[in-house]
């Protein structure tokens, strides 16, 4: 299975709705035209507006508003009904929208949208949507993943073998939920903060590819089996067997290396095939927009219905029609053969990159001549022992 969320624009735009009684730094500021000669009056007005912003920041630190009679802006996420729509707080201001369920998500000053998240779980064999959930944008993907995953399991009747996703789902709660169901998460590495390394680093338990290390010689191990009962854990054997402790089967819990130890290791051809095929399923968002007008993000093409229920109904109806098309195209309704035992064959570039990196880093003398020179590995005959 493959899971991803995309933005869905509502037909209602969010407008600034701070009243005269609210402590808003925009009070008394007239909107300036874009093309205006920068005269002394404009410069003075610019300095006044900059001072108002600084004054707003100073008031935010104080325990009470500096100007009497002004009502402080409530915390982020505060909502209240406003007629048929809603008024809510976003980025320190009141916003008004005719869509009572939509929210605003802002990445930068120029990259934002007002509406919903359209989350899909897609079958990687047919490309059809197994489950779709529409949620407001003020809820993160890691928060809404649980309901989306449970609905997908209810549809297929069991847990999938693997679930592919992008960095938006690289959270501990997502990995823990999947590992407890014996599902392999195929998710890219994500930095926890701005100070985190650019790629996963080696630890005492695993290397940077998530391969467990021998507890005796610290060499990489060969994974034997995985168990999700109780605390998820991995059994493995040492690949070198250089010490007496290397000959026994070893076990390590997955909690010792979150997001690293998996039921299917990253060096396996199955994991590599799933990792390589992830990008091609981004087209499922485009297909649903093109065929069913579901998950639209264009201001000119978005349907005119508002409300979460309307968005969910349209997305679910599109998924139902899509599966009817799949059943007729594959002739499953006519008693066609179910390709349940089909095996995907791939010449994986991802697996090649991983194995090449491991050969260069873990095997002395392995890799290209340039890599051997970099690591200082001597090749050829041994040096002479006599002067």
Tab-separated table of C-alpha atoms in Angstrom:
chain	number	residue	atom	x	y	z
A	1	UNK	CA	0.000	0.000	0.000
A	2	UNK	CA	0.985	3.632	-0.511
A	3	UNK	CA	-0.265	6.526	1.623
A	4	UNK	CA	-0.011	10.256	1.052
A	5	UNK	CA	-1.943	13.469	1.678
A	6	UNK	CA	-2.391	16.414	-0.629
A	7	UNK	CA	-3.908	19.850	-0.231
A	8	UNK	CA	-7.556	20.442	-1.099
A	9	UNK	CA	-8.639	24.050	-1.533
A	10	UNK	CA	-12.058	25.108	-0.266
A	11	UNK	CA	-14.334	27.291	-2.360
A	12	UNK	CA	-14.310	29.844	0.477
A	13	UNK	CA	-11.262	32.049	1.047
A	14	UNK	CA	-10.134	33.116	4.516
A	15	UNK	CA	-10.399	36.865	5.116
A	16	UNK	CA	-8.871	39.010	7.830
A	17	UNK	CA	-11.585	39.522	10.474
A	18	UNK	CA	-10.014	41.338	13.431
A	19	UNK	CA	-12.529	43.829	14.810
A	20	UNK	CA	-11.902	47.312	16.204
A	21	UNK	CA	-11.932	45.896	19.727
A	22	UNK	CA	-9.192	43.305	18.966
A	23	UNK	CA	-5.524	43.977	19.709
A	24	UNK	CA	-4.394	43.877	16.046
A	25	UNK	CA	-1.386	45.773	14.680
A	26	UNK	CA	-3.259	46.456	11.429
A	27	UNK	CA	-5.577	49.012	13.066
A	28	UNK	CA	-5.372	52.394	11.373
A	29	UNK	CA	-3.368	51.077	8.427
A	30	UNK	CA	-4.758	51.798	4.993
A	31	UNK	CA	-3.831	49.409	2.211
A	32	UNK	CA	-1.175	50.972	0.001
A	33	UNK	CA	-1.181	50.556	-3.786
A	34	UNK	CA	1.596	48.387	-5.158
A	35	UNK	CA	2.993	51.098	-7.460
A	36	UNK	CA	3.571	54.266	-5.503
A	37	UNK	CA	6.287	56.862	-5.574
A	38	UNK	CA	8.438	56.601	-2.458
A	39	UNK	CA	7.994	60.136	-1.179
A	40	UNK	CA	8.702	61.532	2.268
A	41	UNK	CA	5.087	60.882	3.270
A	42	UNK	CA	5.309	57.250	2.181
A	43	UNK	CA	8.601	56.829	4.051
A	44	UNK	CA	7.055	58.281	7.203
A	45	UNK	CA	4.060	55.968	6.878
A	46	UNK	CA	6.402	53.001	6.391
A	47	UNK	CA	8.315	53.884	9.570
A	48	UNK	CA	5.037	54.239	11.442
A	49	UNK	CA	3.877	50.792	10.316
A	50	UNK	CA	7.217	49.223	11.251
A	51	UNK	CA	6.899	50.815	14.673
A	52	UNK	CA	3.419	49.374	15.028
A	53	UNK	CA	4.769	45.862	14.404
A	54	UNK	CA	7.472	46.313	17.040
A	55	UNK	CA	4.896	47.711	19.454
A	56	UNK	CA	2.717	44.649	18.840
A	57	UNK	CA	5.623	42.354	19.718
A	58	UNK	CA	6.248	44.336	22.899
A	59	UNK	CA	2.588	44.089	23.905
A	60	UNK	CA	2.638	40.334	23.354
A	61	UNK	CA	5.307	39.964	26.031
A	62	UNK	CA	3.429	42.109	28.555
A	63	UNK	CA	0.822	40.579	30.828
A	64	UNK	CA	-1.895	43.007	29.709
A	65	UNK	CA	-2.498	45.133	26.594
A	66	UNK	CA	-0.652	48.452	26.563
A	67	UNK	CA	-3.718	50.235	25.176
A	68	UNK	CA	-6.813	50.042	27.390
A	69	UNK	CA	-10.006	48.764	25.824
A	70	UNK	CA	-8.329	46.360	23.344
A	71	UNK	CA	-9.122	42.660	23.564
A	72	UNK	CA	-6.053	40.394	23.224
A	73	UNK	CA	-6.014	37.867	20.383
A	74	UNK	CA	-6.852	34.354	21.717
A	75	UNK	CA	-4.425	31.437	21.335
A	76	UNK	CA	-3.823	29.782	17.972
A	77	UNK	CA	-6.641	27.490	16.877
A	78	UNK	CA	-9.441	29.279	18.754
A	79	UNK	CA	-12.686	29.069	16.760
A	80	UNK	CA	-16.168	30.515	17.055
A	81	UNK	CA	-19.277	30.406	14.894
A	82	UNK	CA	-19.956	33.444	12.737
A	83	UNK	CA	-23.333	33.066	11.064
A	84	UNK	CA	-23.170	30.287	8.479
A	85	UNK	CA	-19.366	30.323	8.564
A	86	UNK	CA	-16.659	30.392	11.183
A	87	UNK	CA	-14.148	32.773	12.715
A	88	UNK	CA	-10.829	31.357	13.909
A	89	UNK	CA	-7.353	32.499	14.970
A	90	UNK	CA	-4.409	31.876	12.636
A	91	UNK	CA	-0.977	33.568	12.674
A	92	UNK	CA	-2.065	35.920	15.457
A	93	UNK	CA	-5.170	37.268	13.682
A	94	UNK	CA	-8.856	36.469	13.431
A	95	UNK	CA	-9.881	34.969	10.067
A	96	UNK	CA	-13.388	34.531	8.663
A	97	UNK	CA	-14.466	31.798	6.250
A	98	UNK	CA	-17.825	30.727	4.812
A	99	UNK	CA	-16.643	27.094	5.046
A	100	UNK	CA	-17.259	26.079	8.681
A	101	UNK	CA	-14.839	23.132	8.593
A	102	UNK	CA	-11.916	24.476	6.533
A	103	UNK	CA	-8.676	25.758	8.045
A	104	UNK	CA	-5.585	27.518	6.716
A	105	UNK	CA	-2.159	25.886	6.385
A	106	UNK	CA	0.781	28.194	5.745
A	107	UNK	CA	4.287	27.049	4.810
A	108	UNK	CA	5.647	30.460	3.777
A	109	UNK	CA	4.157	33.896	3.117
A	110	UNK	CA	3.464	32.873	-0.490
A	111	UNK	CA	2.783	29.155	-0.053
A	112	UNK	CA	-0.480	28.555	1.799
A	113	UNK	CA	-4.001	27.303	1.187
A	114	UNK	CA	-7.379	27.334	2.897
A	115	UNK	CA	-9.178	24.029	2.978
A	116	UNK	CA	-8.396	20.420	3.830
A	117	UNK	CA	-5.975	17.528	3.610
A	118	UNK	CA	-7.002	14.720	1.255
A	119	UNK	CA	-5.334	11.535	2.534
A	120	UNK	CA	-5.324	8.384	0.389
A	121	UNK	CA	-4.249	4.779	0.824
A	122	UNK	CA	-3.574	3.358	-2.649
A	123	UNK	CA	-3.237	-0.266	-3.734
A	124	UNK	CA	0.176	-0.550	-5.404
A	125	UNK	CA	-0.948	-3.359	-7.735
A	126	UNK	CA	-4.016	-1.731	-9.297
A	127	UNK	CA	-3.328	1.922	-8.458
A	128	UNK	CA	-6.865	2.339	-7.075
A	129	UNK	CA	-7.686	4.185	-3.863
A	130	UNK	CA	-8.436	1.786	-1.002
A	131	UNK	CA	-9.383	4.443	1.537
A	132	UNK	CA	-9.638	8.241	1.513
A	133	UNK	CA	-10.090	10.612	4.441
A	134	UNK	CA	-10.575	14.384	4.256
A	135	UNK	CA	-9.411	16.322	7.332
A	136	UNK	CA	-8.897	20.027	8.129
A	137	UNK	CA	-5.410	21.381	7.569
A	138	UNK	CA	-4.870	22.227	11.240
A	139	UNK	CA	-4.404	18.492	11.928
A	140	UNK	CA	-1.007	17.076	11.048
A	141	UNK	CA	-0.613	13.970	8.891
A	142	UNK	CA	0.825	11.988	11.785
A	143	UNK	CA	-2.310	12.768	13.842
A	144	UNK	CA	-4.807	11.690	11.170
A	145	UNK	CA	-2.809	8.630	10.086
A	146	UNK	CA	-4.454	6.341	12.647
A	147	UNK	CA	-8.002	6.754	11.331
A	148	UNK	CA	-6.827	6.533	7.712
A	149	UNK	CA	-4.875	3.332	8.376
A	150	UNK	CA	-7.733	1.727	10.334
A	151	UNK	CA	-10.190	2.460	7.522
A	152	UNK	CA	-7.825	0.886	4.981
A	153	UNK	CA	-7.513	-2.268	7.114
A	154	UNK	CA	-11.295	-2.456	7.406
A	155	UNK	CA	-11.596	-2.342	3.610
A	156	UNK	CA	-9.019	-5.027	2.783
A	157	UNK	CA	-9.823	-7.154	5.843
A	158	UNK	CA	-6.225	-7.486	7.061
A	159	UNK	CA	-3.040	-5.521	7.585
A	160	UNK	CA	-0.900	-4.896	4.468
A	161	UNK	CA	2.581	-6.351	4.079
A	162	UNK	CA	4.209	-2.938	3.662
A	163	UNK	CA	3.139	0.687	3.609
A	164	UNK	CA	5.039	3.291	1.581
A	165	UNK	CA	4.964	6.987	2.438
A	166	UNK	CA	6.999	10.167	2.110
A	167	UNK	CA	8.739	12.159	4.851
A	168	UNK	CA	5.436	13.640	6.006
A	169	UNK	CA	4.733	10.362	7.851
A	170	UNK	CA	8.222	9.859	9.312
A	171	UNK	CA	7.084	10.035	12.933
A	172	UNK	CA	7.586	7.616	15.805
A	173	UNK	CA	3.868	7.025	16.358
A	174	UNK	CA	3.415	6.007	12.701
A	175	UNK	CA	6.301	3.526	12.858
A	176	UNK	CA	5.138	2.079	16.171
A	177	UNK	CA	1.606	1.567	14.848
A	178	UNK	CA	2.854	-0.231	11.733
A	179	UNK	CA	5.436	-2.390	13.524
A	180	UNK	CA	2.846	-3.529	16.062
A	181	UNK	CA	0.790	-4.795	13.083
A	182	UNK	CA	3.802	-6.559	11.497
A	183	UNK	CA	3.802	-4.017	8.635
A	184	UNK	CA	7.024	-2.745	7.066
A	185	UNK	CA	7.076	1.078	6.844
A	186	UNK	CA	8.880	2.188	3.680
A	187	UNK	CA	9.419	5.816	4.657
A	188	UNK	CA	12.316	8.110	3.851
A	189	UNK	CA	14.584	9.538	6.522
A	190	UNK	CA	13.437	12.815	8.051
A	191	UNK	CA	15.456	15.234	10.149
A	192	UNK	CA	14.024	15.669	13.636
A	193	UNK	CA	15.254	19.276	13.858
A	194	UNK	CA	17.514	21.756	12.116
A	195	UNK	CA	20.487	20.373	14.045
A	196	UNK	CA	19.894	16.766	12.961
A	197	UNK	CA	22.264	15.186	10.414
A	198	UNK	CA	21.354	15.172	6.745
A	199	UNK	CA	21.118	11.376	6.730
A	200	UNK	CA	20.669	8.653	9.320
A	201	UNK	CA	23.751	8.026	11.436
A	202	UNK	CA	25.227	4.833	12.820
A	203	UNK	CA	24.442	3.873	16.424
A	204	UNK	CA	25.656	1.200	18.814
A	205	UNK	CA	22.767	-1.103	17.851
A	206	UNK	CA	22.391	-0.537	14.074
A	207	UNK	CA	24.265	0.995	11.169
A	208	UNK	CA	22.874	3.872	9.130
A	209	UNK	CA	20.850	1.500	6.919
A	210	UNK	CA	19.088	-0.070	9.902
A	211	UNK	CA	21.043	-3.350	9.838
A	212	UNK	CA	21.561	-4.679	13.397
A	213	UNK	CA	25.124	-5.036	14.676
A	214	UNK	CA	26.602	-8.074	16.355
A	215	UNK	CA	26.828	-7.575	20.104
A	216	UNK	CA	30.271	-9.220	20.192
A	217	UNK	CA	32.207	-7.864	17.191
A	218	UNK	CA	29.951	-4.995	16.003
A	219	UNK	CA	29.888	-6.416	12.471
A	220	UNK	CA	26.591	-6.265	10.486
A	221	UNK	CA	24.143	-9.086	11.048
A	222	UNK	CA	21.848	-11.111	8.832
A	223	UNK	CA	18.210	-10.692	9.858
A	224	UNK	CA	16.483	-14.014	10.564
A	225	UNK	CA	12.950	-13.106	11.640
A	226	UNK	CA	10.764	-10.395	13.113
A	227	UNK	CA	8.059	-10.554	15.777
A	228	UNK	CA	5.417	-7.941	16.561
A	229	UNK	CA	4.021	-9.684	19.654
A	230	UNK	CA	4.484	-7.572	22.746
A	231	UNK	CA	7.520	-5.419	22.103
A	232	UNK	CA	8.498	-5.585	18.375
A	233	UNK	CA	11.973	-7.092	17.973
A	234	UNK	CA	14.349	-8.535	15.390
A	235	UNK	CA	16.413	-11.748	15.515
A	236	UNK	CA	19.672	-11.895	13.570
A	237	UNK	CA	22.971	-13.743	13.257
A	238	UNK	CA	26.454	-12.301	12.847
A	239	UNK	CA	27.773	-12.236	9.283
A	240	UNK	CA	31.456	-12.709	10.213
A	241	UNK	CA	31.408	-15.094	13.241
A	242	UNK	CA	34.906	-14.080	14.341
A	243	UNK	CA	34.367	-14.430	18.104
A	244	UNK	CA	32.705	-17.160	20.191
A	245	UNK	CA	29.764	-14.872	20.939
A	246	UNK	CA	29.072	-14.402	17.226
A	247	UNK	CA	27.800	-17.950	16.682
A	248	UNK	CA	24.577	-17.621	18.655
A	249	UNK	CA	21.340	-16.054	17.461
A	250	UNK	CA	20.883	-12.543	18.834
A	251	UNK	CA	17.828	-10.342	19.368
A	252	UNK	CA	17.387	-6.582	19.618
A	253	UNK	CA	14.173	-4.633	20.350
A	254	UNK	CA	12.953	-2.131	17.784
A	255	UNK	CA	12.604	0.561	20.454
A	256	UNK	CA	16.415	0.745	20.638
A	257	UNK	CA	16.485	2.181	17.116
A	258	UNK	CA	13.146	3.753	16.248
A	259	UNK	CA	12.394	4.059	12.516
A	260	UNK	CA	15.427	1.860	11.723
A	261	UNK	CA	14.688	-1.818	12.499
A	262	UNK	CA	12.040	-3.190	10.130
A	263	UNK	CA	10.356	-6.542	9.375
A	264	UNK	CA	11.847	-6.403	5.857
A	265	UNK	CA	15.433	-5.051	5.948
A	266	UNK	CA	16.449	-2.236	3.622
A	267	UNK	CA	18.926	-4.466	1.769
A	268	UNK	CA	16.138	-6.837	0.709
A	269	UNK	CA	14.977	-6.757	-2.924
A	270	UNK	CA	11.336	-6.405	-1.807
A	271	UNK	CA	12.085	-3.246	0.167
A	272	UNK	CA	14.137	-1.904	-2.732
A	273	UNK	CA	11.324	-2.498	-5.224
A	274	UNK	CA	8.822	-0.725	-2.970
A	275	UNK	CA	11.206	2.160	-2.414
A	276	UNK	CA	11.771	2.627	-6.153
A	277	UNK	CA	8.075	2.528	-7.071
A	278	UNK	CA	6.902	5.140	-4.550
A	279	UNK	CA	7.296	8.197	-6.761
A	280	UNK	CA	5.137	6.790	-9.553
A	281	UNK	CA	2.068	6.715	-7.278
A	282	UNK	CA	2.029	10.498	-6.934
A	283	UNK	CA	-0.093	10.376	-10.088
A	284	UNK	CA	-3.051	9.116	-8.031
A	285	UNK	CA	-3.615	12.684	-6.800
A	286	UNK	CA	-3.659	13.957	-10.385
A	287	UNK	CA	-6.026	11.176	-11.511
A	288	UNK	CA	-8.632	11.917	-8.835
A	289	UNK	CA	-8.475	15.632	-9.606
A	290	UNK	CA	-8.793	15.062	-13.348
A	291	UNK	CA	-11.561	12.433	-13.298
A	292	UNK	CA	-13.617	13.245	-10.213
A	293	UNK	CA	-12.698	16.857	-9.264
A	294	UNK	CA	-11.690	15.503	-5.856
A	295	UNK	CA	-8.822	17.125	-3.982
A	296	UNK	CA	-8.745	20.178	-6.244
A	297	UNK	CA	-6.273	22.918	-5.366
A	298	UNK	CA	-6.816	25.296	-8.294
A	299	UNK	CA	-8.835	28.441	-7.605
A	300	UNK	CA	-10.526	28.203	-11.011
A	301	UNK	CA	-11.397	24.477	-10.979
A	302	UNK	CA	-12.361	23.771	-7.378
A	303	UNK	CA	-16.012	22.692	-6.944
A	304	UNK	CA	-18.368	25.129	-5.266
A	305	UNK	CA	-19.496	22.937	-2.402
A	306	UNK	CA	-18.288	23.802	1.107
A	307	UNK	CA	-18.037	21.707	4.242
A	308	UNK	CA	-16.108	18.617	5.305
A	309	UNK	CA	-19.009	16.238	4.635
A	310	UNK	CA	-19.348	17.378	1.042
A	311	UNK	CA	-15.606	16.956	0.416
A	312	UNK	CA	-15.611	13.468	1.967
A	313	UNK	CA	-18.655	12.372	-0.039
A	314	UNK	CA	-17.088	13.453	-3.321
A	315	UNK	CA	-13.787	11.722	-2.500
A	316	UNK	CA	-15.517	8.464	-1.473
A	317	UNK	CA	-17.728	8.461	-4.573
A	318	UNK	CA	-14.660	8.925	-6.763
A	319	UNK	CA	-12.954	5.969	-5.078
A	320	UNK	CA	-16.040	3.786	-5.642
A	321	UNK	CA	-16.195	4.658	-9.359
A	322	UNK	CA	-12.465	4.037	-9.665
A	323	UNK	CA	-12.809	0.509	-8.295
A	324	UNK	CA	-15.674	-0.238	-10.687
A	325	UNK	CA	-13.382	0.734	-13.545
A	326	UNK	CA	-10.596	-1.523	-12.161
A	327	UNK	CA	-12.949	-4.511	-11.808
A	328	UNK	CA	-14.192	-4.161	-15.374
A	329	UNK	CA	-10.749	-3.493	-16.834
A	330	UNK	CA	-9.185	-6.561	-15.165
A	331	UNK	CA	-12.325	-8.647	-15.827
A	332	UNK	CA	-12.619	-9.650	-12.192
A	333	UNK	CA	-16.405	-9.313	-12.427
A	334	UNK	CA	-16.396	-11.920	-15.222
A	335	UNK	CA	-14.470	-14.521	-13.247
A	336	UNK	CA	-11.014	-13.406	-14.315
A	337	UNK	CA	-7.921	-14.760	-12.565
A	338	UNK	CA	-6.987	-12.927	-9.408
A	339	UNK	CA	-3.237	-12.176	-9.610
A	340	UNK	CA	-2.735	-12.565	-5.869
A	341	UNK	CA	0.520	-14.472	-6.254
A	342	UNK	CA	2.104	-12.129	-8.783
A	343	UNK	CA	5.749	-11.322	-8.006
A	344	UNK	CA	7.116	-7.964	-9.057
A	345	UNK	CA	10.460	-8.098	-10.853
A	346	UNK	CA	12.672	-5.060	-10.702
A	347	UNK	CA	16.202	-3.938	-11.451
A	348	UNK	CA	16.320	-1.703	-8.412
A	349	UNK	CA	18.600	1.305	-8.480
A	350	UNK	CA	17.880	1.923	-4.796
A	351	UNK	CA	19.137	-1.519	-3.802
A	352	UNK	CA	22.234	-0.984	-5.929
A	353	UNK	CA	22.994	2.295	-4.167
A	354	UNK	CA	22.535	0.750	-0.724
A	355	UNK	CA	24.664	-2.318	-1.456
A	356	UNK	CA	27.400	-0.215	-3.072
A	357	UNK	CA	27.502	2.115	-0.090
A	358	UNK	CA	27.698	-0.808	2.324
A	359	UNK	CA	30.474	-2.437	0.301
A	360	UNK	CA	32.472	0.785	0.295
A	361	UNK	CA	31.989	1.460	3.998
A	362	UNK	CA	31.927	-1.970	5.657
A	363	UNK	CA	34.194	-4.260	3.600
A	364	UNK	CA	37.929	-3.416	3.686
A	365	UNK	CA	39.241	-3.010	0.172
A	366	UNK	CA	35.778	-2.987	-1.381
A	367	UNK	CA	34.483	-0.376	-3.776
A	368	UNK	CA	36.177	1.649	-6.485
A	369	UNK	CA	39.913	2.549	-6.568
A	370	UNK	CA	38.998	6.091	-5.580
A	371	UNK	CA	37.182	4.840	-2.477
A	372	UNK	CA	40.081	2.551	-1.550
A	373	UNK	CA	42.479	5.475	-1.837
A	374	UNK	CA	40.202	7.608	0.300
A	375	UNK	CA	40.021	5.013	3.067
A	376	UNK	CA	43.745	4.313	2.855
A	377	UNK	CA	43.380	0.627	1.993
A	378	UNK	CA	46.566	-0.812	0.467
A	379	UNK	CA	46.244	-3.173	-2.491
A	380	UNK	CA	48.760	-5.461	-4.135
A	381	UNK	CA	51.632	-7.429	-2.560
A	382	UNK	CA	52.441	-6.982	1.135
A	383	UNK	CA	55.296	-4.594	2.007
A	384	UNK	CA	58.820	-6.072	2.390
A	385	UNK	CA	59.848	-7.250	5.842
A	386	UNK	CA	63.612	-6.666	5.370
A	387	UNK	CA	65.421	-3.392	4.662
